[in-house]
Amino acid sequence: MAATPIPRHIKLILAGLMLSVFMGMLDGQIVATSLPKVVTDLGGLNLFAWVTTGYIIAASVITPLSGKLGDLFGHKRVVMGSIGVFMTGSLASGLAGSMHQLIAFRVLQGLGAGGLVTGVFAILGALFSPRDRAKYQSYFAANFAVAALAGPAVGGILSDHLGWRWVFFINLPIGIAALLMLGLLLKLPVVKRNPVVDYPGIALLSGAIVTLILFASWGGSQYAWSSPVIIGLGAATVLIAALFIAVERKAVEPVIPLRLFQDSTFSICAALGIIGGAVFLGSVNFLALFAQGVTGASATVSGLVLLPMMFGLVASTMITGQVISRTGRYKWFPVASMAVGLVGVSLLATMTADTSRVVACLFMILLGIGSGLSQQVLTLAAQNSAPMRDIGAITGTVTLARQAGTALGLSVFATIFYTRLGHQLPKHLTPALEAELAGKGGASSLASTHGLSPALAHAVSSAYADALTPVFIATIPLLVTGLVIALFLKNVPLQKAERGAPAAAKPEPQLAHANESDKD
């Protein structure tokens, strides 16, 4: 039987949603490429890291909040508001006259970007049945990959030919197109509720996220793990989190409803999100380090070395979405994700200075496949396990879990790498090579072994390879834990509806719905 054609207005809505997500993801990639030119123009080299850190903190803080606000006030409003905030931040960033201004406007951008991702996936949950949603969410995973791959190149071209400010201005036409598509065509059923905003919960959750991100970002890099600053941030995170839980137990409309964790599916998805974020996202930077520090690739070539991993991710995500859409079964994909990822990191841990780029790429493909097998499934399974009125909070919490895992993974793995590198370099460098390395600015200034003498390049690449091995070994117990947890995931049947028919069109018995467009 032939598949029912997708209505034209649904295609345009999907295009608007994909443009929204693409805009946010692309921005995160292209800005990094332009930062050297930004510093040359605005100065403030000691502040440039905050251009990224401020953005990440803001996006992380708003992610769970935007989901809950969407549940209370409508996800269309939240997404369109997020696009507006993001565009305003982009315009202001492009006009910034100082590094302090740019950091402030990047925080505004981050607030918009964090609301986009959560809101878009919540809208998909409202528009489509779970089985149809699996298929459409796989398209968004491909969207993420395209943005990640195109970002550095686009950023370089814009910075070189039009100036770094166009890295931000490019978001404006994309945002306008998305606003027009969603504003004119998107109509969502929304629950009529008397919203009660959980201000204490918002404040405490924001505080916990900020201290956690700073703890993960600064620990082992700007400050020693035993320093008063890091210990204080860790203690503050635990204390604020405990206060947040106490407040949420009594809140009328909690930001993260604690009752959701009574559902084993939701709890398992959140736990796997943390593990997946740490391993599959947190380890990518170290694959780039292998390409540059061990094989001697330039920054551009190292990006190409990572391409096979991205292709593996996109292919497995697309296939997963199609299979789930046809069968309605998802349990074994997270299990396979952890298992394939376990094989991938175990092989990556065997790499040495003599491992070729081709062999490394094959290992990376396995890691990409493992990531793709659970990329969308966790959000889908969590959304399928709870009532529609909580879909925003669910989406935001699972996304936050993945972000927290990524931040913690990056921090811990970086500490392992740099500690190990400090021990390995002296073992591979003779006094003459130490002097040559010092003349190049020292190990901390090396982005690649490209251009070094053969003897120094081999010594540095050997030290890098030896320092990276324990990073991949450290991911093995995480994936083993994830594999065990995934085995307990229940396969709650996914509903199947007519294509194009909103999944949320059938109200829950105790809730009345109204068309959100009537209230905009």
Short mmCIF file of C-alpha atoms in Angstrom, two decimals:
data_model
loop_
_atom_site.label_atom_id
_atom_site.label_comp_id
_atom_site.label_asym_id
_atom_site.label_seq_id
_atom_site.Cartn_x
_atom_site.Cartn_y
_atom_site.Cartn_z
CA MET A 1 0.00 0.00 0.00
CA ALA A 2 1.43 3.38 -1.07
CA ALA A 3 2.45 5.79 1.68
CA THR A 4 0.16 8.75 2.24
CA PRO A 5 1.74 11.92 0.79
CA ILE A 6 2.85 14.52 3.32
CA PRO A 7 0.63 17.64 3.03
CA ARG A 8 2.42 20.68 1.63
CA HIS A 9 1.85 22.80 4.73
CA ILE A 10 3.37 20.06 6.92
CA LYS A 11 6.45 20.03 4.68
CA LEU A 12 6.78 23.80 5.06
CA ILE A 13 6.37 23.55 8.84
CA LEU A 14 9.08 20.90 8.97
CA ALA A 15 11.29 23.13 6.81
CA GLY A 16 10.74 26.01 9.24
CA LEU A 17 11.58 23.83 12.23
CA MET A 18 14.70 22.48 10.52
CA LEU A 19 15.82 26.00 9.61
CA SER A 20 15.42 27.02 13.24
CA VAL A 21 17.56 24.18 14.53
CA PHE A 22 20.08 24.56 11.70
CA MET A 23 20.52 28.24 12.55
CA GLY A 24 21.30 27.49 16.18
CA MET A 25 23.63 24.59 15.42
CA LEU A 26 25.47 26.40 12.62
CA ASP A 27 26.15 29.40 14.85
CA GLY A 28 27.90 27.23 17.42
CA GLN A 29 30.32 26.02 14.74
CA ILE A 30 31.04 29.10 12.65
CA VAL A 31 31.81 31.43 15.56
CA ALA A 32 34.81 29.36 16.68
CA THR A 33 36.44 29.81 13.27
CA SER A 34 36.09 33.59 13.40
CA LEU A 35 37.37 34.15 16.95
CA PRO A 36 40.98 34.97 15.96
CA LYS A 37 39.72 37.81 13.72
CA VAL A 38 37.34 38.95 16.47
CA VAL A 39 40.24 39.25 18.92
CA THR A 40 42.33 41.11 16.33
CA ASP A 41 39.53 43.63 15.84
CA LEU A 42 38.11 44.00 19.37
CA GLY A 43 41.05 42.95 21.53
CA GLY A 44 40.38 41.24 24.86
CA LEU A 45 42.37 38.04 24.28
CA ASN A 46 42.00 37.21 27.98
CA LEU A 47 38.20 37.26 27.58
CA PHE A 48 37.70 35.46 24.28
CA ALA A 49 36.94 32.07 25.90
CA TRP A 50 33.85 33.65 27.46
CA VAL A 51 32.45 34.26 23.97
CA THR A 52 31.83 30.50 23.92
CA THR A 53 31.45 29.81 27.64
CA GLY A 54 28.77 32.49 28.11
CA TYR A 55 26.82 31.07 25.17
CA ILE A 56 27.01 27.50 26.52
CA ILE A 57 25.92 28.49 30.03
CA ALA A 58 22.95 30.49 28.74
CA ALA A 59 21.84 27.71 26.38
CA SER A 60 22.15 25.09 29.13
CA VAL A 61 20.18 27.18 31.64
CA ILE A 62 17.30 27.89 29.26
CA THR A 63 16.99 24.34 27.86
CA PRO A 64 14.83 22.83 30.64
CA LEU A 65 13.11 26.15 31.36
CA SER A 66 11.94 26.58 27.77
CA GLY A 67 10.43 23.11 27.80
CA LYS A 68 8.36 23.86 30.89
CA LEU A 69 7.37 27.31 29.63
CA GLY A 70 6.19 25.66 26.43
CA ASP A 71 4.02 23.29 28.45
CA LEU A 72 2.50 26.28 30.27
CA PHE A 73 2.15 28.87 27.51
CA GLY A 74 2.44 26.96 24.22
CA HIS A 75 5.47 25.60 22.37
CA LYS A 76 4.83 27.71 19.29
CA ARG A 77 5.16 30.88 21.34
CA VAL A 78 8.37 29.65 22.96
CA VAL A 79 9.98 28.66 19.64
CA MET A 80 9.05 31.87 17.86
CA GLY A 81 10.16 33.89 20.88
CA SER A 82 13.44 31.97 20.92
CA ILE A 83 14.01 32.71 17.23
CA GLY A 84 13.38 36.40 17.95
CA VAL A 85 15.79 36.42 20.89
CA PHE A 86 18.41 34.56 18.86
CA MET A 87 18.11 36.98 15.94
CA THR A 88 18.32 39.98 18.29
CA GLY A 89 21.44 38.52 19.88
CA SER A 90 22.92 37.82 16.43
CA LEU A 91 22.32 41.38 15.21
CA ALA A 92 23.73 42.86 18.42
CA SER A 93 26.76 40.54 18.31
CA GLY A 94 27.49 41.62 14.75
CA LEU A 95 27.39 45.26 15.84
CA ALA A 96 29.42 44.76 19.05
CA GLY A 97 32.10 47.37 19.65
CA SER A 98 33.99 45.62 22.43
CA MET A 99 34.67 42.12 23.74
CA HIS A 100 32.50 42.78 26.79
CA GLN A 101 29.57 43.73 24.56
CA LEU A 102 30.10 40.67 22.39
CA ILE A 103 30.08 38.34 25.41
CA ALA A 104 26.84 39.90 26.69
CA PHE A 105 25.16 39.57 23.29
CA ARG A 106 26.41 35.97 22.94
CA VAL A 107 24.66 35.19 26.22
CA LEU A 108 21.47 36.55 24.62
CA GLN A 109 22.09 34.34 21.60
CA GLY A 110 22.56 31.34 23.88
CA LEU A 111 19.20 31.96 25.53
CA GLY A 112 17.56 31.86 22.11
CA ALA A 113 19.48 28.79 20.94
CA GLY A 114 18.65 26.75 24.06
CA GLY A 115 14.95 27.44 23.63
CA LEU A 116 15.04 26.44 19.96
CA VAL A 117 16.16 22.83 20.29
CA THR A 118 13.83 21.92 23.14
CA GLY A 119 10.87 23.73 21.61
CA VAL A 120 11.31 22.22 18.16
CA PHE A 121 11.37 18.64 19.45
CA ALA A 122 8.39 19.35 21.68
CA ILE A 123 6.51 20.62 18.62
CA LEU A 124 7.38 17.43 16.74
CA GLY A 125 5.91 15.55 19.69
CA ALA A 126 2.70 17.54 19.37
CA LEU A 127 2.45 17.28 15.58
CA PHE A 128 3.15 13.60 14.97
CA SER A 129 2.44 10.24 16.48
CA PRO A 130 5.48 8.60 18.12
CA ARG A 131 6.08 6.23 15.19
CA ASP A 132 5.93 9.00 12.60
CA ARG A 133 8.00 11.19 14.89
CA ALA A 134 10.87 8.67 14.81
CA LYS A 135 11.17 9.14 11.07
CA TYR A 136 11.06 12.94 11.15
CA GLN A 137 13.46 13.24 14.07
CA SER A 138 16.06 11.34 12.03
CA TYR A 139 15.98 14.18 9.49
CA PHE A 140 16.89 16.60 12.25
CA ALA A 141 19.89 14.47 13.19
CA ALA A 142 21.10 14.81 9.61
CA ASN A 143 20.46 18.53 9.97
CA PHE A 144 22.74 18.62 13.03
CA ALA A 145 25.49 16.82 11.12
CA VAL A 146 25.30 19.15 8.11
CA ALA A 147 25.56 22.18 10.42
CA ALA A 148 28.52 20.66 12.24
CA LEU A 149 30.34 19.86 9.00
CA ALA A 150 29.51 23.08 7.15
CA GLY A 151 30.06 25.40 10.11
CA PRO A 152 33.87 25.74 10.12
CA ALA A 153 34.03 26.20 6.34
CA VAL A 154 31.21 28.77 6.30
CA GLY A 155 32.78 30.63 9.21
CA GLY A 156 36.14 30.77 7.47
CA ILE A 157 34.66 32.00 4.18
CA LEU A 158 32.53 34.69 5.82
CA SER A 159 35.38 35.90 8.04
CA ASP A 160 37.90 36.04 5.20
CA HIS A 161 35.71 37.65 2.54
CA LEU A 162 32.99 39.65 4.32
CA GLY A 163 34.38 40.11 7.83
CA TRP A 164 33.69 38.35 11.13
CA ARG A 165 30.51 40.33 11.78
CA TRP A 166 28.76 38.45 8.96
CA VAL A 167 29.20 35.27 10.97
CA PHE A 168 26.35 36.69 13.07
CA PHE A 169 24.44 38.59 10.38
CA ILE A 170 23.97 35.36 8.36
CA ASN A 171 21.45 34.24 10.98
CA LEU A 172 19.02 37.04 10.16
CA PRO A 173 17.68 35.83 6.78
CA ILE A 174 17.50 32.25 8.08
CA GLY A 175 15.57 33.38 11.14
CA ILE A 176 13.15 35.52 9.11
CA ALA A 177 12.36 32.58 6.82
CA ALA A 178 11.73 30.31 9.82
CA LEU A 179 9.50 32.89 11.51
CA LEU A 180 7.39 33.30 8.39
CA MET A 181 6.92 29.57 7.85
CA LEU A 182 6.03 28.81 11.47
CA GLY A 183 4.05 31.97 12.12
CA LEU A 184 1.77 31.52 9.12
CA LEU A 185 1.38 27.74 9.02
CA LEU A 186 1.94 26.19 12.45
CA LYS A 187 -1.23 25.58 14.44
CA LEU A 188 -0.94 23.53 17.60
CA PRO A 189 -3.55 22.20 19.97
CA VAL A 190 -2.68 23.61 23.37
CA VAL A 191 -3.90 22.81 26.83
CA LYS A 192 -6.03 25.47 28.56
CA ARG A 193 -4.33 25.91 31.90
CA ASN A 194 -3.92 28.51 34.57
CA PRO A 195 -0.12 28.77 34.51
CA VAL A 196 1.74 29.10 37.79
CA VAL A 197 5.38 29.91 37.14
CA ASP A 198 7.84 28.20 39.48
CA TYR A 199 10.19 31.15 40.05
CA PRO A 200 12.13 29.61 42.98
CA GLY A 201 12.63 26.43 40.93
CA ILE A 202 13.81 28.44 37.92
CA ALA A 203 16.31 30.38 40.05
CA LEU A 204 17.71 27.29 41.79
CA LEU A 205 17.93 25.20 38.61
CA SER A 206 19.70 28.05 36.82
CA GLY A 207 22.15 28.38 39.70
CA ALA A 208 22.88 24.66 39.75
CA ILE A 209 23.50 24.58 35.99
CA VAL A 210 25.81 27.61 36.09
CA THR A 211 27.93 26.23 38.93
CA LEU A 212 28.05 22.78 37.28
CA ILE A 213 29.18 24.19 33.91
CA LEU A 214 31.85 26.34 35.57
CA PHE A 215 32.96 23.38 37.70
CA ALA A 216 33.29 21.22 34.60
CA SER A 217 34.87 23.94 32.43
CA TRP A 218 37.42 25.25 34.93
CA GLY A 219 38.31 22.07 36.79
CA GLY A 220 41.74 20.77 35.81
CA SER A 221 42.33 23.59 33.31
CA GLN A 222 42.09 27.10 34.78
CA TYR A 223 42.10 25.80 38.36
CA ALA A 224 43.37 22.62 39.98
CA TRP A 225 40.70 20.17 41.09
CA SER A 226 41.86 20.68 44.67
CA SER A 227 41.64 24.49 44.49
CA PRO A 228 39.14 26.34 46.72
CA VAL A 229 37.36 27.67 43.61
CA ILE A 230 36.61 24.20 42.18
CA ILE A 231 35.77 22.67 45.55
CA GLY A 232 33.47 25.62 46.23
CA LEU A 233 31.74 25.26 42.85
CA GLY A 234 31.27 21.52 43.40
CA ALA A 235 29.83 22.06 46.87
CA ALA A 236 27.58 24.85 45.58
CA THR A 237 26.27 22.60 42.81
CA VAL A 238 25.34 19.84 45.26
CA LEU A 239 23.78 22.26 47.76
CA ILE A 240 21.73 24.17 45.15
CA ALA A 241 20.61 20.91 43.53
CA ALA A 242 19.41 19.62 46.92
CA LEU A 243 17.49 22.85 47.52
CA PHE A 244 16.01 22.59 44.02
CA ILE A 245 14.70 19.08 44.70
CA ALA A 246 13.17 20.22 47.99
CA VAL A 247 11.42 23.16 46.28
CA GLU A 248 10.21 21.05 43.35
CA ARG A 249 8.51 18.60 45.69
CA LYS A 250 6.13 21.37 46.79
CA ALA A 251 5.81 23.42 43.58
CA VAL A 252 2.42 23.56 41.84
CA GLU A 253 4.00 23.59 38.37
CA PRO A 254 7.59 22.40 38.90
CA VAL A 255 10.18 23.16 36.21
CA ILE A 256 11.15 19.50 36.21
CA PRO A 257 8.26 17.46 37.64
CA LEU A 258 9.92 14.93 39.96
CA ARG A 259 7.03 12.51 39.37
CA LEU A 260 8.49 11.92 35.90
CA PHE A 261 11.37 10.01 37.50
CA GLN A 262 8.88 7.49 38.87
CA ASP A 263 8.66 6.24 35.29
CA SER A 264 11.59 3.90 34.72
CA THR A 265 11.65 4.71 30.98
CA PHE A 266 12.18 8.42 31.62
CA SER A 267 14.83 7.79 34.30
CA ILE A 268 16.71 5.36 32.06
CA CYS A 269 16.61 7.78 29.11
CA ALA A 270 17.99 10.59 31.29
CA ALA A 271 20.79 8.35 32.59
CA LEU A 272 21.68 7.16 29.09
CA GLY A 273 21.62 10.78 27.94
CA ILE A 274 24.32 11.65 30.47
CA ILE A 275 26.46 8.68 29.44
CA GLY A 276 25.92 9.24 25.72
CA GLY A 277 26.75 12.94 26.04
CA ALA A 278 29.96 12.18 27.90
CA VAL A 279 31.19 9.48 25.51
CA PHE A 280 29.78 10.28 22.08
CA LEU A 281 29.97 14.08 22.28
CA GLY A 282 32.64 14.61 24.91
CA SER A 283 35.20 12.46 23.07
CA VAL A 284 34.97 14.21 19.67
CA ASN A 285 37.49 16.90 20.63
CA PHE A 286 40.01 14.21 21.43
CA LEU A 287 39.54 12.57 18.05
CA ALA A 288 40.47 15.90 16.49
CA LEU A 289 43.50 15.98 18.81
CA PHE A 290 44.55 12.56 17.51
CA ALA A 291 44.24 13.72 13.91
CA GLN A 292 46.32 16.84 14.51
CA GLY A 293 48.67 15.89 17.33
CA VAL A 294 49.39 12.30 16.26
CA THR A 295 48.92 12.10 12.49
CA GLY A 296 50.09 15.68 11.86
CA ALA A 297 46.94 16.79 10.07
CA SER A 298 46.12 20.48 9.73
CA ALA A 299 42.92 21.83 11.26
CA THR A 300 41.21 21.59 7.87
CA VAL A 301 42.37 18.03 7.22
CA SER A 302 41.41 16.96 10.76
CA GLY A 303 37.88 18.13 9.98
CA LEU A 304 37.90 15.85 6.95
CA VAL A 305 39.20 12.98 9.08
CA LEU A 306 36.09 13.32 11.25
CA LEU A 307 33.77 13.20 8.24
CA PRO A 308 33.44 9.38 8.21
CA MET A 309 32.30 9.44 11.84
CA MET A 310 29.62 12.01 10.98
CA PHE A 311 28.49 9.93 8.00
CA GLY A 312 28.23 6.89 10.27
CA LEU A 313 26.14 8.93 12.72
CA VAL A 314 23.80 10.24 10.01
CA ALA A 315 23.37 6.84 8.35
CA SER A 316 22.60 4.98 11.58
CA THR A 317 20.23 7.73 12.74
CA MET A 318 18.30 7.70 9.48
CA ILE A 319 18.04 3.91 9.43
CA THR A 320 17.03 3.81 13.09
CA GLY A 321 14.25 6.32 12.48
CA GLN A 322 12.88 4.40 9.51
CA VAL A 323 12.94 1.06 11.32
CA ILE A 324 11.25 2.44 14.45
CA SER A 325 8.64 4.15 12.30
CA ARG A 326 7.77 0.84 10.63
CA THR A 327 7.96 -1.48 13.64
CA GLY A 328 7.16 0.74 16.62
CA ARG A 329 9.99 -0.93 18.57
CA TYR A 330 12.95 0.97 19.97
CA LYS A 331 14.40 -0.86 22.99
CA TRP A 332 17.30 -2.59 21.30
CA PHE A 333 18.67 0.52 19.61
CA PRO A 334 20.06 2.09 22.82
CA VAL A 335 21.43 -1.34 23.74
CA ALA A 336 23.12 -1.61 20.33
CA SER A 337 24.33 1.98 20.69
CA MET A 338 26.21 1.20 23.89
CA ALA A 339 27.55 -2.10 22.50
CA VAL A 340 28.79 -0.65 19.19
CA GLY A 341 30.20 2.37 21.01
CA LEU A 342 32.01 0.00 23.38
CA VAL A 343 33.67 -1.77 20.45
CA GLY A 344 34.52 1.59 18.88
CA VAL A 345 36.23 3.11 21.93
CA SER A 346 38.03 -0.16 22.67
CA LEU A 347 39.56 0.00 19.18
CA LEU A 348 40.34 3.70 19.55
CA ALA A 349 42.22 2.86 22.77
CA THR A 350 44.60 0.66 20.74
CA MET A 351 45.75 3.50 18.47
CA THR A 352 49.42 4.47 18.53
CA ALA A 353 51.61 6.98 16.71
CA ASP A 354 51.89 4.44 13.88
CA THR A 355 48.12 4.06 13.37
CA SER A 356 47.17 5.36 9.94
CA ARG A 357 44.41 7.88 9.35
CA VAL A 358 42.47 5.30 7.36
CA VAL A 359 42.42 2.84 10.26
CA ALA A 360 41.56 5.65 12.69
CA CYS A 361 38.68 6.69 10.41
CA LEU A 362 37.30 3.13 10.45
CA PHE A 363 37.32 3.13 14.25
CA MET A 364 35.63 6.56 14.27
CA ILE A 365 32.89 5.28 11.96
CA LEU A 366 31.98 2.71 14.61
CA LEU A 367 31.77 5.47 17.22
CA GLY A 368 29.55 7.49 14.89
CA ILE A 369 27.25 4.53 14.29
CA GLY A 370 27.00 3.93 18.02
CA SER A 371 26.07 7.56 18.60
CA GLY A 372 23.43 7.54 15.87
CA LEU A 373 21.71 4.44 17.21
CA SER A 374 20.60 6.37 20.30
CA GLN A 375 20.72 9.98 19.07
CA GLN A 376 16.96 10.36 18.73
CA VAL A 377 15.67 7.26 20.49
CA LEU A 378 16.10 8.55 24.04
CA THR A 379 13.98 11.66 23.44
CA LEU A 380 11.41 9.61 21.55
CA ALA A 381 11.11 6.94 24.25
CA ALA A 382 10.90 9.54 27.04
CA GLN A 383 8.19 11.50 25.20
CA ASN A 384 6.25 8.31 24.60
CA SER A 385 6.23 7.43 28.30
CA ALA A 386 4.53 10.52 29.73
CA PRO A 387 1.40 12.65 29.18
CA MET A 388 1.38 15.30 26.46
CA ARG A 389 1.11 18.10 29.04
CA ASP A 390 4.68 17.31 30.17
CA ILE A 391 6.25 16.87 26.74
CA GLY A 392 8.24 20.11 26.98
CA ALA A 393 9.61 19.33 30.44
CA ILE A 394 10.49 15.82 29.27
CA THR A 395 12.28 17.03 26.15
CA GLY A 396 14.14 19.74 28.06
CA THR A 397 15.26 17.40 30.84
CA VAL A 398 16.60 14.71 28.48
CA THR A 399 18.41 17.39 26.46
CA LEU A 400 19.85 18.89 29.64
CA ALA A 401 21.06 15.44 30.73
CA ARG A 402 22.94 15.08 27.46
CA GLN A 403 24.45 18.57 27.81
CA ALA A 404 25.52 17.91 31.40
CA GLY A 405 27.13 14.63 30.37
CA THR A 406 29.02 16.38 27.57
CA ALA A 407 30.33 19.11 29.87
CA LEU A 408 31.43 16.65 32.56
CA GLY A 409 32.92 14.25 30.02
CA LEU A 410 34.97 16.99 28.36
CA SER A 411 36.28 18.15 31.72
CA VAL A 412 37.24 14.73 33.06
CA PHE A 413 38.75 13.55 29.77
CA ALA A 414 40.74 16.78 29.40
CA THR A 415 42.18 16.31 32.89
CA ILE A 416 43.17 12.73 32.07
CA PHE A 417 44.76 13.78 28.78
CA TYR A 418 46.79 16.75 30.01
CA THR A 419 47.94 14.94 33.14
CA ARG A 420 49.08 11.99 31.07
CA LEU A 421 50.69 14.23 28.44
CA GLY A 422 52.74 15.95 31.15
CA HIS A 423 54.14 12.54 32.13
CA GLN A 424 54.67 11.24 28.58
CA LEU A 425 56.46 14.15 26.92
CA PRO A 426 59.62 13.91 29.06
CA LYS A 427 59.83 10.19 28.22
CA HIS A 428 59.91 10.85 24.48
CA LEU A 429 61.96 14.06 24.29
CA THR A 430 65.75 14.20 24.37
CA PRO A 431 67.39 17.43 25.65
CA ALA A 432 67.93 18.53 22.04
CA LEU A 433 64.28 17.89 21.16
CA GLU A 434 63.15 19.70 24.32
CA ALA A 435 65.11 22.75 23.20
CA GLU A 436 63.61 22.53 19.71
CA LEU A 437 60.12 22.24 21.17
CA ALA A 438 60.73 25.23 23.43
CA GLY A 439 61.71 27.20 20.34
CA LYS A 440 58.30 26.38 18.86
CA GLY A 441 56.52 27.81 21.91
CA GLY A 442 56.31 24.62 23.97
CA ALA A 443 53.79 21.78 23.95
CA SER A 444 50.92 24.02 25.02
CA SER A 445 51.18 26.01 21.77
CA LEU A 446 51.18 23.00 19.45
CA ALA A 447 47.99 22.63 17.44
CA SER A 448 49.53 20.00 15.17
CA THR A 449 52.82 18.22 14.53
CA HIS A 450 52.63 19.53 10.97
CA GLY A 451 55.83 21.48 10.15
CA LEU A 452 57.99 19.96 12.90
CA SER A 453 61.22 18.13 12.18
CA PRO A 454 60.70 14.37 11.69
CA ALA A 455 62.35 13.48 15.00
CA LEU A 456 60.38 16.03 17.02
CA ALA A 457 57.15 15.21 15.21
CA HIS A 458 57.54 11.50 16.02
CA ALA A 459 58.34 12.19 19.68
CA VAL A 460 55.38 14.55 20.14
CA SER A 461 52.98 12.27 18.26
CA SER A 462 54.07 9.31 20.39
CA ALA A 463 53.46 11.32 23.57
CA TYR A 464 50.05 12.45 22.30
CA ALA A 465 49.06 8.90 21.37
CA ASP A 466 50.09 7.58 24.78
CA ALA A 467 48.19 10.40 26.49
CA LEU A 468 45.02 9.78 24.47
CA THR A 469 44.86 6.04 25.18
CA PRO A 470 43.65 6.43 28.80
CA VAL A 471 40.99 8.90 27.62
CA PHE A 472 39.33 6.20 25.51
CA ILE A 473 39.90 3.58 28.19
CA ALA A 474 38.05 5.83 30.64
CA THR A 475 34.94 5.70 28.42
CA ILE A 476 34.76 1.89 28.58
CA PRO A 477 33.27 1.58 32.11
CA LEU A 478 30.78 4.33 31.22
CA LEU A 479 29.56 2.42 28.18
CA VAL A 480 29.45 -0.87 30.10
CA THR A 481 27.25 0.86 32.68
CA GLY A 482 25.13 2.30 29.89
CA LEU A 483 24.76 -1.14 28.29
CA VAL A 484 23.49 -2.64 31.55
CA ILE A 485 21.07 0.26 32.11
CA ALA A 486 19.78 0.06 28.52
CA LEU A 487 18.85 -3.60 28.99
CA PHE A 488 16.23 -2.50 31.54
CA LEU A 489 14.56 -0.11 29.08
CA LYS A 490 10.94 -1.11 28.46
CA ASN A 491 9.59 -1.18 24.93
CA VAL A 492 6.35 0.78 25.38
CA PRO A 493 4.44 0.41 22.06
CA LEU A 494 4.59 3.52 19.90
CA GLN A 495 1.28 4.77 18.59
CA LYS A 496 0.67 5.00 14.86
CA ALA A 497 -1.56 7.72 13.41
CA GLU A 498 -2.44 8.96 9.98
CA ARG A 499 0.46 10.90 8.54
CA GLY A 500 0.01 14.59 8.94
CA ALA A 501 -2.58 14.16 11.67
CA PRO A 502 -1.38 15.84 14.84
CA ALA A 503 -0.62 13.33 17.54
CA ALA A 504 -1.93 15.71 20.14
CA ALA A 505 -5.26 16.23 18.40
CA LYS A 506 -6.86 13.73 20.75
CA PRO A 507 -7.00 15.42 24.15
CA GLU A 508 -6.31 13.67 27.36
CA PRO A 509 -9.63 13.00 29.11
CA GLN A 510 -9.07 15.59 31.85
CA LEU A 511 -7.77 18.35 29.57
CA ALA A 512 -9.44 20.67 27.07
CA HIS A 513 -7.57 22.01 24.05
CA ALA A 514 -7.74 25.19 22.07
CA ASN A 515 -5.94 26.20 18.91
CA GLU A 516 -2.77 28.00 19.92
CA SER A 517 -2.89 30.19 16.83
CA ASP A 518 -6.09 31.73 18.13
CA LYS A 519 -4.19 33.07 21.13
CA ASP A 520 -1.12 34.40 19.27
#
